[in-house]
CSV table of C-alpha atoms in Angstrom, one decimal:
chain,number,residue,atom,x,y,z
A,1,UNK,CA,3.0,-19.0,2.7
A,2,UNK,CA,4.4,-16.5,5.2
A,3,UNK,CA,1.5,-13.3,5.8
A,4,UNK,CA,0.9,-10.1,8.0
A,5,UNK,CA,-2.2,-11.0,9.8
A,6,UNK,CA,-5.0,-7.9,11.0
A,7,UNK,CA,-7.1,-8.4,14.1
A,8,UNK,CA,-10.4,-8.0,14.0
A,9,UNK,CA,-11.5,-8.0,10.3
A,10,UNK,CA,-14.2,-5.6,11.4
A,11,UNK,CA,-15.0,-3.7,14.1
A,12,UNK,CA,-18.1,-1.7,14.5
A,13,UNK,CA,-18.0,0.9,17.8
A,14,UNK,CA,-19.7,4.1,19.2
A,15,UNK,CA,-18.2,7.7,19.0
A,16,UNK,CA,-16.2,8.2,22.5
A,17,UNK,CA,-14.9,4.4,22.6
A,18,UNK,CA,-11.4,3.5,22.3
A,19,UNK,CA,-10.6,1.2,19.8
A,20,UNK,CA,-7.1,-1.4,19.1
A,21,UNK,CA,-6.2,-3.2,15.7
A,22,UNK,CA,-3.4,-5.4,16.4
A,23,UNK,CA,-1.1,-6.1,13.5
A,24,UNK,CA,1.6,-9.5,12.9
A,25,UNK,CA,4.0,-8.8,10.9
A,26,UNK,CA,5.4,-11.6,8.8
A,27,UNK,CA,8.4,-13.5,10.9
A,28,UNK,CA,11.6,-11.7,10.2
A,29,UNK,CA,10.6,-8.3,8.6
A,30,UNK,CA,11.7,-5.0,10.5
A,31,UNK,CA,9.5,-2.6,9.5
A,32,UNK,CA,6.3,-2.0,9.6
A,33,UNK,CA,3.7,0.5,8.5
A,34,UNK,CA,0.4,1.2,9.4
A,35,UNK,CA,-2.2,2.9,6.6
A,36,UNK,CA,-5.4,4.1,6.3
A,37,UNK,CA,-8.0,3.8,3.0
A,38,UNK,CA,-10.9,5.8,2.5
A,39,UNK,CA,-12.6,6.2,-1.0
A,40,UNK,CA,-11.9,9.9,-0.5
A,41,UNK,CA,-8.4,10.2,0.9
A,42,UNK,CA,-7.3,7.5,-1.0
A,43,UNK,CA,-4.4,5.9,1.1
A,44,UNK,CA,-2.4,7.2,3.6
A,45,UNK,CA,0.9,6.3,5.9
A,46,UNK,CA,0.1,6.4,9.8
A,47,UNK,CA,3.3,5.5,11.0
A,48,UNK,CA,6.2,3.5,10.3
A,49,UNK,CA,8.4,1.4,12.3
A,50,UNK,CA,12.0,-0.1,12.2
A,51,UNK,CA,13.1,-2.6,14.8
A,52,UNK,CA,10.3,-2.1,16.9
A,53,UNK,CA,11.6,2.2,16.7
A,54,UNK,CA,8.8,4.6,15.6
A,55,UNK,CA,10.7,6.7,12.5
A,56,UNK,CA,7.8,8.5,11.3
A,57,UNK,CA,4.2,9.3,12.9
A,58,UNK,CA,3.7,12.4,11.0
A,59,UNK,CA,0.6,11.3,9.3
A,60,UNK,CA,-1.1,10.0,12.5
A,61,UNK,CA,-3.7,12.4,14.4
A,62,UNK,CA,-1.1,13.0,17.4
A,63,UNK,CA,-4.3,13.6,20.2
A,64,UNK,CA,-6.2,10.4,19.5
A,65,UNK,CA,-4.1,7.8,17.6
A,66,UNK,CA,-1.1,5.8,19.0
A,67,UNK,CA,1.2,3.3,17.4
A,68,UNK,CA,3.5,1.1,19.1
A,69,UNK,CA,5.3,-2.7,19.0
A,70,UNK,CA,5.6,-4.2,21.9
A,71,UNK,CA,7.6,-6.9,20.3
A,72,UNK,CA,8.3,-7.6,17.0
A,73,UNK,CA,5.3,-10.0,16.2
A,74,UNK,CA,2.8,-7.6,17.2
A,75,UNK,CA,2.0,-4.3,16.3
A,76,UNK,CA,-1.1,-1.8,18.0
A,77,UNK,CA,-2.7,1.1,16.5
A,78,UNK,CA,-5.1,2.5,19.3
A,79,UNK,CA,-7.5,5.2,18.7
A,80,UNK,CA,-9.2,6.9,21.9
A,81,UNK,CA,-11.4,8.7,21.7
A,82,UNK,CA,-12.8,7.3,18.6
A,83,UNK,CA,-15.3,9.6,16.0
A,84,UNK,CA,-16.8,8.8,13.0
A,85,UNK,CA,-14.3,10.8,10.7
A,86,UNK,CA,-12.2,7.8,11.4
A,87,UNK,CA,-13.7,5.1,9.6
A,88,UNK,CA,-11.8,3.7,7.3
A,89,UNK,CA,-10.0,0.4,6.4
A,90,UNK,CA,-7.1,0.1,8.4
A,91,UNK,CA,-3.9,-1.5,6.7
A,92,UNK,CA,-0.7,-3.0,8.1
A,93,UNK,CA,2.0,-4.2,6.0
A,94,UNK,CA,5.4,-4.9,6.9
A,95,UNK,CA,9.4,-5.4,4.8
A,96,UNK,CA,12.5,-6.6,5.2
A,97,UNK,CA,13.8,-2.6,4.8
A,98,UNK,CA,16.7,-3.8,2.5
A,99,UNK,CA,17.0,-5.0,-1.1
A,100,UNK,CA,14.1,-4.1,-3.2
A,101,UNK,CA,11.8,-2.5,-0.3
A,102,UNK,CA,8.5,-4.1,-1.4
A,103,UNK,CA,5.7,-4.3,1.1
A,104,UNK,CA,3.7,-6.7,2.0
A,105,UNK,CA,-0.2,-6.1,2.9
A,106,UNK,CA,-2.5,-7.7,5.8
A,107,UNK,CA,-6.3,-7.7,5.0
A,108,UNK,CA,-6.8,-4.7,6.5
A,109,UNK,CA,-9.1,-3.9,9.7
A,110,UNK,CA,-12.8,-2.4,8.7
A,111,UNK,CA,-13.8,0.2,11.0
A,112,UNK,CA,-16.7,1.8,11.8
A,113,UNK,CA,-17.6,4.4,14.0
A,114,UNK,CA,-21.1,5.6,14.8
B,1,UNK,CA,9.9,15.6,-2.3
B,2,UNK,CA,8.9,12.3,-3.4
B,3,UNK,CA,5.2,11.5,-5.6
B,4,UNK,CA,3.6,9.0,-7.9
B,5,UNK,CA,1.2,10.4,-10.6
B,6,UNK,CA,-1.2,7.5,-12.1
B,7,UNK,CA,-3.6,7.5,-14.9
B,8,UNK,CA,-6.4,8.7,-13.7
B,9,UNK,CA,-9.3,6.1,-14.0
B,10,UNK,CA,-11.5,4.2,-13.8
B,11,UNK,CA,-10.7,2.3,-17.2
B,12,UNK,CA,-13.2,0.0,-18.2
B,13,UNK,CA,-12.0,-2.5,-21.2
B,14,UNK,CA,-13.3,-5.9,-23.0
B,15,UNK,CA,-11.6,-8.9,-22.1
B,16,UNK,CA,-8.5,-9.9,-24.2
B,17,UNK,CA,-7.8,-5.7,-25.1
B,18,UNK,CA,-4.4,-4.5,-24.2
B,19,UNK,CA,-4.0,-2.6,-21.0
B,20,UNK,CA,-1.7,0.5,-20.4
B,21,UNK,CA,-2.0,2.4,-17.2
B,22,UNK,CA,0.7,5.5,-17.2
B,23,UNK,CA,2.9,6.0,-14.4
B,24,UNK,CA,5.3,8.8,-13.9
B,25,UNK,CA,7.2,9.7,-11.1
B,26,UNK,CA,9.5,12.5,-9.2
B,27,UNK,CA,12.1,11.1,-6.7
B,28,UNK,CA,16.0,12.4,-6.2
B,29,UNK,CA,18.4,9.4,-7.0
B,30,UNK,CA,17.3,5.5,-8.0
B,31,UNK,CA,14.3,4.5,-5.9
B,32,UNK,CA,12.7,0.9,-6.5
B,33,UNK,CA,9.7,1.4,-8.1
B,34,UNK,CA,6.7,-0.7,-8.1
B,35,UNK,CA,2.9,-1.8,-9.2
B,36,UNK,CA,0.7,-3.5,-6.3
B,37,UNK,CA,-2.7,-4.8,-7.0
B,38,UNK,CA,-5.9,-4.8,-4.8
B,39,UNK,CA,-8.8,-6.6,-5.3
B,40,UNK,CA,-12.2,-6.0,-3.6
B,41,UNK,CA,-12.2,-6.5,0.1
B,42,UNK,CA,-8.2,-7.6,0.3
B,43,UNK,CA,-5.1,-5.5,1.1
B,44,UNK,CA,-2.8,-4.2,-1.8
B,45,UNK,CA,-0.6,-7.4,-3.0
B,46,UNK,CA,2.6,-7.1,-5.2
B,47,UNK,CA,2.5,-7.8,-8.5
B,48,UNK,CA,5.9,-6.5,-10.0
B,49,UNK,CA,8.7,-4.8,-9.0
B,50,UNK,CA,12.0,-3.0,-10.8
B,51,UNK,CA,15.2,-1.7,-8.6
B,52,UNK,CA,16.9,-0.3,-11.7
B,53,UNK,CA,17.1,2.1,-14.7
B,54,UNK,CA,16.1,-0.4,-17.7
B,55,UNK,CA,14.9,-3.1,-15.6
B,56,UNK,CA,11.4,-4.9,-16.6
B,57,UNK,CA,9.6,-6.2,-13.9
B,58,UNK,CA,6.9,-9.0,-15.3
B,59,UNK,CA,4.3,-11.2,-13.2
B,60,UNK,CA,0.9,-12.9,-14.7
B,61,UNK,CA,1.2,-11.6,-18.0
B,62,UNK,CA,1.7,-7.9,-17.2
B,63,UNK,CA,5.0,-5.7,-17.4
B,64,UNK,CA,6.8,-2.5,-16.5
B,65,UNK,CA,10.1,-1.0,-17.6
B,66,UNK,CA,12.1,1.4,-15.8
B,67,UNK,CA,12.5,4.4,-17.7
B,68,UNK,CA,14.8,6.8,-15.9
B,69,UNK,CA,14.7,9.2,-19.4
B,70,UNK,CA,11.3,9.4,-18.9
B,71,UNK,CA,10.5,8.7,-15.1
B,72,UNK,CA,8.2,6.4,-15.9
B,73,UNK,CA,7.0,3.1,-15.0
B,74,UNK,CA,3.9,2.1,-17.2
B,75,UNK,CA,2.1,-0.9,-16.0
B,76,UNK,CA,0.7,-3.4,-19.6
B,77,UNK,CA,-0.6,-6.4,-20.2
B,78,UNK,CA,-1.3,-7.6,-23.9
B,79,UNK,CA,-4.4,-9.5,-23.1
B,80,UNK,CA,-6.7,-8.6,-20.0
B,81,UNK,CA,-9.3,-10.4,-18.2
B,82,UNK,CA,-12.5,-10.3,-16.4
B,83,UNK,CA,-10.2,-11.6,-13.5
B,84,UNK,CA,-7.7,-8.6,-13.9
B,85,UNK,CA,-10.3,-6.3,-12.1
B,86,UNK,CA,-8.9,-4.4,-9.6
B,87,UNK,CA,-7.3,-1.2,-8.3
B,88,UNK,CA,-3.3,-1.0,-9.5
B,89,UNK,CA,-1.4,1.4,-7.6
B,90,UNK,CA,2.0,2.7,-8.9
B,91,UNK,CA,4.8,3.3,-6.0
B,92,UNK,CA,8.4,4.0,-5.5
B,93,UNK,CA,10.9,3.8,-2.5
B,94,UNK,CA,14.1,5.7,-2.7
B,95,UNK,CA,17.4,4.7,-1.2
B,96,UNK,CA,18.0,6.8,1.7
B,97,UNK,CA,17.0,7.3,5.1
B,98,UNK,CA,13.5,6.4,4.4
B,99,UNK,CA,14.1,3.6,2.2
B,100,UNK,CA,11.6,1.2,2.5
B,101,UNK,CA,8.7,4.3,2.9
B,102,UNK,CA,6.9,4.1,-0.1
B,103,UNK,CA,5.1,6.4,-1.8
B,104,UNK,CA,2.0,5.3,-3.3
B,105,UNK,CA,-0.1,6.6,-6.2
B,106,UNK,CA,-3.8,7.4,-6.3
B,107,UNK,CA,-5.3,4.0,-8.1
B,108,UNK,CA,-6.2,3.8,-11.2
B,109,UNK,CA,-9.8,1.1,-10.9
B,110,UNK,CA,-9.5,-1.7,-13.8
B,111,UNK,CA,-12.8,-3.0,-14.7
B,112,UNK,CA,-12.8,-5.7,-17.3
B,113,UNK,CA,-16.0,-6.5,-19.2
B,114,UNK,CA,-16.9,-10.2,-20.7
């Protein structure tokens, strides 16, 4: 039973630190999207990536977030420096980008910052 | 642009009541259109799925049809239980240049009572 896997499950860190949730998408999928959930944003689309190629960072904080795949069974989303506006629960999730388009979901990373 | 209006929430039933949570939704063209499930602590899983006008999507019990007439994509299920608590989350992808980009509805929370 093929799944995106999220690294660490939780991760607890100080205002100032950098922090890096690592994302694998399942074998064979070429795109995948990073979110963020928070009870009062709801959730929202970070970035988005096809064939390793960022198509759309529009919802990312440009001065402290970054998004990249270094290959295509990992996936990075790095915040630095990290404050406590950003806590949230950190999703990837990654397609195939044809047929239906369905997603599929990773357990998400828990962040806090203090 | 593209958006997903739910049902607002939360619902609370009794176990074995039928479930409706309204879905409508604006998009140019035929997107796929969608209803994911989350349960507590877990990332957003997919429970059906319709790619056109008339289709039903069906998975454990609940359905959807794909109205285009209407733009609607009601999630139902004739019998719910306690299990069935969660957040359901309506969403569409279009076929174009970001196909495969969902966009995602608010939530509507699902609480079933014994």
């Amino acid at each position: 039973d093929a799944r995106v896997t999220q690294t660490p499950r939780h991760k607890v860190t100080e205002m100032g630190q950098e922090v890096t949730m690592r994302c694998q998408p399942i074998l064979g999928h070429n795109t995948v999207f990073w979110y963020r959930q928070t009870m009062m944003q709801g959730l929202e689309l970070l970035a988005y990536f096809r064939n390793r190629a960022p198509l759309d960072d529009s919802g990312m904080p440009k001065d402290r977030f970054s998004a990249e795949m270094p290959d295509a069974t990992l996936a990075t989303l790095k915040i630095q420096p990290s404050e406590p506006r950003d806590s949230a629960v950190y999703f990837c999730a990654s397609g195939l980008g044809t047929a239906s388009y369905e997603q599929y979901f990773g357990p998400g990373t828990r962040l806090t910052v203090t | 642009g593209n958006s997903v209006t739910q049902m607002e929430g939360p619902v609370t039933l009794s176990e074995e009541a039928f479930l409706t949570i309204n879905c409508t939704y604006t998009a140019t063209g035929y997107p796929s259109l969608f209803w994911y499930v989350q349960y507590p602590g877990e990332g957003l899983q997919l429970l059906l799925k319709a790619t056109k006008a008339d289709d039903k999507g069906s998975n454990k019990g609940f359905e959807a049809t794909y109205r285009k007439e209407t733009t609607s994509f009601h999630l139902e299920k004739g019998s719910v239980q306690v299990s069935d608590s969660a957040v359901y989350f309506c969403a569409l992808s279009p076929y174009n240049t970001n196909a495969g980009k969902s966009t995602f509805g608010d939530g509507t929370t699902l609480t079933v009572k014994p």
